[in-house]
Short mmCIF file of C-alpha atoms in Angstrom, two decimals:
data_model
loop_
_atom_site.label_atom_id
_atom_site.label_comp_id
_atom_site.label_asym_id
_atom_site.label_seq_id
_atom_site.Cartn_x
_atom_site.Cartn_y
_atom_site.Cartn_z
CA MET F 1 97.15 -46.36 93.00
CA ILE F 2 93.95 -46.37 94.53
CA THR F 3 92.26 -49.67 94.08
CA LYS F 4 89.46 -49.66 96.39
CA CYS F 5 85.85 -48.06 95.92
CA LEU F 6 83.40 -48.42 98.96
CA PHE F 7 79.16 -48.14 97.88
CA PRO F 8 77.26 -47.60 100.61
CA VAL F 9 73.69 -49.17 99.39
CA ALA F 10 71.96 -49.75 102.61
CA GLY F 11 69.59 -46.94 102.51
CA TYR F 12 65.41 -47.82 102.09
CA GLY F 13 64.88 -45.71 98.96
CA THR F 14 61.99 -44.79 100.42
CA ARG F 15 61.33 -42.13 97.39
CA PHE F 16 60.46 -44.62 94.94
CA LEU F 17 58.25 -46.68 97.04
CA PRO F 18 56.45 -48.72 96.38
CA ALA F 19 58.95 -49.85 93.83
CA THR F 20 61.57 -49.96 96.21
CA LYS F 21 59.70 -52.09 98.91
CA ALA F 22 61.43 -55.38 98.12
CA GLN F 23 63.87 -54.50 95.43
CA PRO F 24 67.03 -52.33 96.19
CA LYS F 25 67.06 -49.06 94.48
CA GLU F 26 70.19 -49.24 92.88
CA MET F 27 69.00 -52.38 91.09
CA LEU F 28 66.33 -49.71 89.15
CA PRO F 29 67.41 -49.59 85.68
CA ILE F 30 67.91 -46.68 82.74
CA LEU F 31 67.38 -48.48 80.42
CA THR F 32 68.46 -52.04 80.72
CA LYS F 33 71.35 -51.72 83.01
CA PRO F 34 70.97 -51.40 86.83
CA LEU F 35 71.83 -48.07 88.80
CA ILE F 36 74.48 -49.41 90.51
CA GLN F 37 76.23 -50.94 87.54
CA TYR F 38 76.86 -47.32 85.75
CA GLY F 39 78.71 -47.01 89.68
CA VAL F 40 81.26 -49.99 89.12
CA GLU F 41 81.79 -49.53 86.08
CA GLU F 42 82.46 -45.91 86.90
CA ALA F 43 84.97 -47.16 89.47
CA HIS F 44 86.30 -49.84 87.21
CA ASN F 45 87.24 -47.48 84.59
CA ALA F 46 89.28 -45.26 86.83
CA GLY F 47 91.49 -48.22 88.12
CA MET F 48 89.26 -49.32 91.34
CA HIS F 49 88.58 -53.10 90.68
CA ASN F 50 87.89 -53.74 94.25
CA ILE F 51 84.83 -52.91 94.75
CA ALA F 52 82.67 -52.67 98.75
CA PHE F 53 79.63 -52.75 99.68
CA VAL F 54 78.03 -51.64 102.70
CA THR F 55 74.35 -53.42 102.47
CA GLY F 56 71.44 -53.81 104.56
CA ARG F 57 68.26 -55.84 104.34
CA ASN F 58 66.95 -56.84 101.36
CA LYS F 59 70.26 -55.69 99.51
CA ARG F 60 70.32 -59.58 98.28
CA ALA F 61 69.57 -58.89 94.82
CA ILE F 62 72.41 -56.70 94.59
CA GLU F 63 74.96 -59.46 94.97
CA ASP F 64 73.14 -61.75 92.97
CA HIS F 65 73.81 -59.15 90.16
CA PHE F 66 77.72 -59.30 90.51
CA ASP F 67 77.76 -63.22 90.61
CA ILE F 68 77.48 -65.74 87.52
CA THR F 69 73.94 -67.19 86.59
CA TYR F 70 74.43 -70.12 85.66
CA GLU F 71 70.46 -71.34 84.85
CA LEU F 72 70.13 -67.87 82.85
CA GLU F 73 73.34 -68.20 81.15
CA ASP F 74 72.99 -71.45 80.31
CA LYS F 75 69.68 -70.76 78.84
CA ILE F 76 70.69 -67.94 76.47
CA SER F 77 74.36 -69.93 75.41
CA GLY F 78 74.87 -69.31 71.68
CA THR F 79 71.81 -67.33 70.90
CA ASN F 80 71.75 -62.93 70.47
CA LYS F 81 71.05 -62.30 73.92
CA GLU F 82 74.38 -63.59 75.24
CA LYS F 83 75.61 -60.12 73.70
CA GLN F 84 74.12 -57.96 76.74
CA LEU F 85 75.52 -59.69 79.66
CA GLU F 86 78.85 -58.95 78.07
CA GLY F 87 79.37 -56.12 80.02
CA ILE F 88 78.64 -57.57 83.94
CA ARG F 89 80.40 -60.33 82.53
CA ASP F 90 83.73 -58.25 82.45
CA LEU F 91 82.99 -57.09 85.19
CA ILE F 92 82.19 -60.17 87.05
CA GLU F 93 86.05 -61.41 86.05
CA GLN F 94 87.94 -57.92 86.73
CA CYS F 95 86.90 -56.98 89.42
CA THR F 96 86.31 -58.28 93.16
CA PHE F 97 83.43 -57.82 95.39
CA SER F 98 82.65 -58.00 99.32
CA TYR F 99 79.91 -56.97 101.23
CA THR F 100 79.41 -55.71 104.92
CA ARG F 101 76.23 -54.95 106.26
CA GLN F 102 74.61 -51.10 108.26
CA ASN F 103 72.92 -52.36 111.06
CA THR F 104 71.32 -49.46 111.84
CA MET F 105 71.13 -46.47 109.27
CA ARG F 106 73.13 -43.60 111.03
CA GLY F 107 74.18 -41.21 107.96
CA LEU F 108 76.59 -41.63 105.74
CA GLY F 109 79.35 -40.98 107.86
CA ASP F 110 78.35 -44.10 109.61
CA ALA F 111 77.63 -46.36 106.66
CA ILE F 112 81.57 -44.94 105.57
CA LEU F 113 83.00 -46.40 108.56
CA THR F 114 80.95 -49.75 108.97
CA GLY F 115 83.00 -50.16 105.41
CA GLU F 116 86.38 -49.87 107.52
CA SER F 117 87.08 -53.53 107.85
CA LEU F 118 86.65 -53.62 103.14
CA ILE F 119 89.69 -50.70 103.31
CA GLY F 120 92.08 -51.27 105.35
CA TYR F 121 94.23 -48.48 105.86
CA LYS F 122 94.75 -47.17 102.18
CA PRO F 123 93.16 -44.14 100.25
CA PHE F 124 89.77 -45.19 98.67
CA GLY F 125 86.63 -44.00 96.03
CA VAL F 126 83.41 -43.59 97.57
CA ILE F 127 80.35 -43.40 95.14
CA LEU F 128 76.64 -42.69 95.93
CA ALA F 129 74.97 -45.33 92.85
CA ASP F 130 71.58 -42.45 93.45
CA ASP F 131 74.04 -40.03 91.51
CA LEU F 132 74.73 -41.33 88.10
CA CYS F 133 77.30 -38.96 86.36
CA VAL F 134 78.49 -38.93 83.04
CA GLY F 135 82.17 -37.45 82.31
CA VAL F 136 83.46 -35.96 79.50
CA PRO F 137 86.00 -36.17 78.35
CA ASP F 138 86.52 -39.33 81.03
CA SER F 139 85.08 -40.74 83.86
CA VAL F 140 84.40 -38.60 87.05
CA MET F 141 85.79 -40.47 89.13
CA LEU F 142 89.36 -41.03 86.89
CA GLN F 143 89.41 -37.27 86.65
CA MET F 144 89.14 -36.89 90.57
CA VAL F 145 91.98 -40.17 91.22
CA ARG F 146 94.39 -37.49 89.12
CA ILE F 147 93.46 -34.66 91.42
CA TYR F 148 94.54 -37.12 94.55
CA GLU F 149 97.20 -37.60 92.42
CA LYS F 150 98.21 -34.13 92.37
CA TYR F 151 97.18 -32.39 95.79
CA ARG F 152 97.23 -36.13 97.89
CA CYS F 153 94.65 -35.65 100.04
CA SER F 154 90.24 -35.75 100.36
CA VAL F 155 88.85 -34.55 97.23
CA VAL F 156 85.09 -34.40 96.71
CA ALA F 157 83.27 -33.31 93.70
CA VAL F 158 80.86 -30.24 93.34
CA GLU F 159 78.66 -29.06 91.14
CA GLU F 160 76.53 -25.20 90.99
CA VAL F 161 72.96 -25.63 92.53
CA PRO F 162 70.47 -23.09 92.71
CA ILE F 163 70.72 -21.68 95.89
CA GLU F 164 67.22 -22.58 97.00
CA GLN F 165 68.66 -25.80 96.50
CA VAL F 166 71.56 -25.54 98.70
CA GLU F 167 69.67 -27.36 102.03
CA LYS F 168 69.54 -30.37 100.21
CA TYR F 169 73.26 -31.14 100.06
CA GLY F 170 76.75 -30.53 101.66
CA ILE F 171 78.01 -27.45 100.87
CA VAL F 172 81.45 -26.02 100.43
CA SER F 173 83.35 -22.82 100.14
CA GLY F 174 87.14 -21.88 100.32
CA GLN F 175 90.44 -20.60 98.08
CA MET F 176 90.01 -21.17 93.91
CA LEU F 177 92.93 -23.24 92.74
CA GLU F 178 93.19 -24.26 89.00
CA ASP F 179 91.90 -27.39 87.37
CA GLY F 180 88.69 -26.37 88.60
CA CYS F 181 89.65 -26.81 92.18
CA ILE F 182 88.80 -25.50 95.80
CA ARG F 183 91.18 -25.69 98.58
CA VAL F 184 87.76 -26.04 101.17
CA ASP F 185 87.68 -24.25 103.98
CA ARG F 186 84.38 -24.50 104.79
CA MET F 187 81.73 -27.25 104.65
CA VAL F 188 78.25 -26.63 105.96
CA GLU F 189 75.88 -29.90 106.15
CA LYS F 190 72.59 -28.77 104.30
CA PRO F 191 72.48 -24.94 105.17
CA ALA F 192 69.34 -22.87 104.68
CA PRO F 193 69.63 -20.63 101.65
CA LYS F 194 70.14 -17.39 103.93
CA ASP F 195 73.20 -19.51 105.94
CA SER F 196 75.02 -20.89 103.12
CA PRO F 197 78.21 -19.95 102.24
CA SER F 198 78.47 -20.66 98.61
CA ASN F 199 75.90 -23.03 96.24
CA LEU F 200 78.46 -25.29 95.33
CA ALA F 201 77.47 -28.62 96.16
CA ILE F 202 79.21 -31.85 97.14
CA ILE F 203 77.79 -34.76 95.05
CA GLY F 204 77.98 -38.80 95.71
CA ARG F 205 81.53 -38.93 94.43
CA TYR F 206 84.86 -38.75 96.66
CA ILE F 207 88.31 -39.94 97.50
CA LEU F 208 88.65 -40.34 100.89
CA THR F 209 92.35 -40.50 102.85
CA PRO F 210 92.14 -43.20 105.39
CA ASP F 211 92.04 -40.93 108.52
CA ILE F 212 88.87 -40.47 107.31
CA PHE F 213 87.97 -43.39 110.18
CA GLU F 214 89.47 -42.04 113.16
CA ILE F 215 88.16 -38.94 112.51
CA LEU F 216 84.19 -40.41 112.02
CA MET F 217 84.93 -43.07 115.31
CA SER F 218 85.18 -39.57 117.64
CA THR F 219 82.04 -37.59 114.87
CA SER F 220 79.06 -36.73 116.98
CA PRO F 221 75.93 -37.49 115.33
CA GLY F 222 74.94 -33.66 113.29
CA LYS F 223 71.71 -33.01 110.97
CA ASN F 224 68.70 -35.67 112.34
CA GLY F 225 70.60 -37.79 114.53
CA GLU F 226 73.29 -38.89 112.23
CA ILE F 227 76.96 -38.97 111.66
CA GLN F 228 77.36 -36.94 108.44
CA ILE F 229 81.06 -37.50 106.23
CA THR F 230 80.57 -33.80 105.95
CA ASP F 231 81.26 -32.76 109.30
CA ALA F 232 83.93 -35.24 109.59
CA LEU F 233 85.50 -33.97 106.10
CA GLN F 234 85.30 -30.13 108.37
CA THR F 235 88.05 -31.71 110.33
CA GLN F 236 90.27 -32.68 107.70
CA ALA F 237 89.45 -29.30 105.70
CA LYS F 238 90.55 -27.21 109.09
CA ARG F 239 94.15 -28.91 108.34
CA GLY F 240 94.31 -27.78 104.26
CA LYS F 241 93.41 -31.72 103.34
CA VAL F 242 90.57 -31.25 101.37
CA ILE F 243 89.75 -30.82 97.73
CA ALA F 244 86.82 -29.76 96.31
CA TYR F 245 86.52 -30.42 92.06
CA ARG F 246 84.09 -29.25 89.63
CA PHE F 247 84.25 -32.24 87.68
CA LEU F 248 83.69 -32.26 83.65
CA GLY F 249 80.09 -33.60 82.76
CA LYS F 250 76.85 -34.49 83.86
CA ARG F 251 75.41 -35.62 86.63
CA PHE F 252 71.92 -36.48 87.39
CA ASP F 253 70.26 -37.61 90.87
CA CYS F 254 68.97 -40.62 90.05
CA GLY F 255 67.44 -40.94 93.80
CA SER F 256 64.75 -38.46 92.90
CA VAL F 257 61.54 -39.13 90.32
CA GLU F 258 62.64 -35.84 88.16
CA GLY F 259 66.24 -37.10 87.71
CA PHE F 260 65.74 -40.38 87.47
CA VAL F 261 63.53 -39.89 84.13
CA GLU F 262 65.82 -37.35 83.03
CA ALA F 263 68.63 -39.82 83.13
CA THR F 264 66.42 -42.39 80.60
CA ASN F 265 65.81 -39.95 78.51
CA TYR F 266 69.59 -38.87 78.04
CA PHE F 267 70.45 -42.23 78.13
CA PHE F 268 67.97 -43.38 75.64
CA LYS F 269 68.57 -40.56 73.16
CA CYS F 270 72.83 -41.50 73.23
CA GLN F 271 71.49 -44.69 72.10
CA SER F 272 69.67 -43.81 69.55
CA LYS F 273 71.79 -42.07 67.98
CA SER F 274 74.62 -44.38 68.98
CA GLU F 275 72.56 -46.74 66.59
CA GLY F 276 71.77 -44.62 64.17
CA HIS F 277 67.95 -43.79 64.73
#
């Protein structure tokens, strides 16, 4: 069973300045819940109760969110506002939270490598809170756990994107299998459209086998001088050890203002329907 999930949350969130000047982008709310809580709920739903954060400066609000706030809780105790904290209280009670810092922003691969001390030598999930996913009927990470149990190798979530957008993503190609899976033979980080092997883009959900840490240690900086997780996964893919999974559900790119607004509208409509409005 995979019990640990890593959240790389050290990024600056520059696309949301000035809102993220003193506030972590992961704490931006979709309705009344911050992005990071949606991600932790997804991990918890998939059986991952040990939550590890790779943080940076000005990220203390994330630690505070997953902790008890005695003054606030005492103030609203016995009122109808108490119900609004039920979800976060459940996570605090049922999960353990650990933190380490990425001192220099050197890419997602480096952030994952920084988390090795929190993960140990076991397979683990990775969730990028920027990508808010709604799985159908199960959460995307739970779907991926089932794929991992079948193939016992690293799994990346992918979706089709317009060919003109491939330069924003890691792109995969390979042998089509059943269950919406592809055994990856090639991965390219942010290719130009004319050089892209497909339009299947990796999104912010991974299950990684622990040998990825050793591979990352010997992976040279790639695009933009950063250590790319795509480059490390390519090493695994050459051994036939990466499955790309076309998940069932919807993903919102909440790292962009457009995607953030789209997600807000989607969840507002869902809430209104559930309340009978």
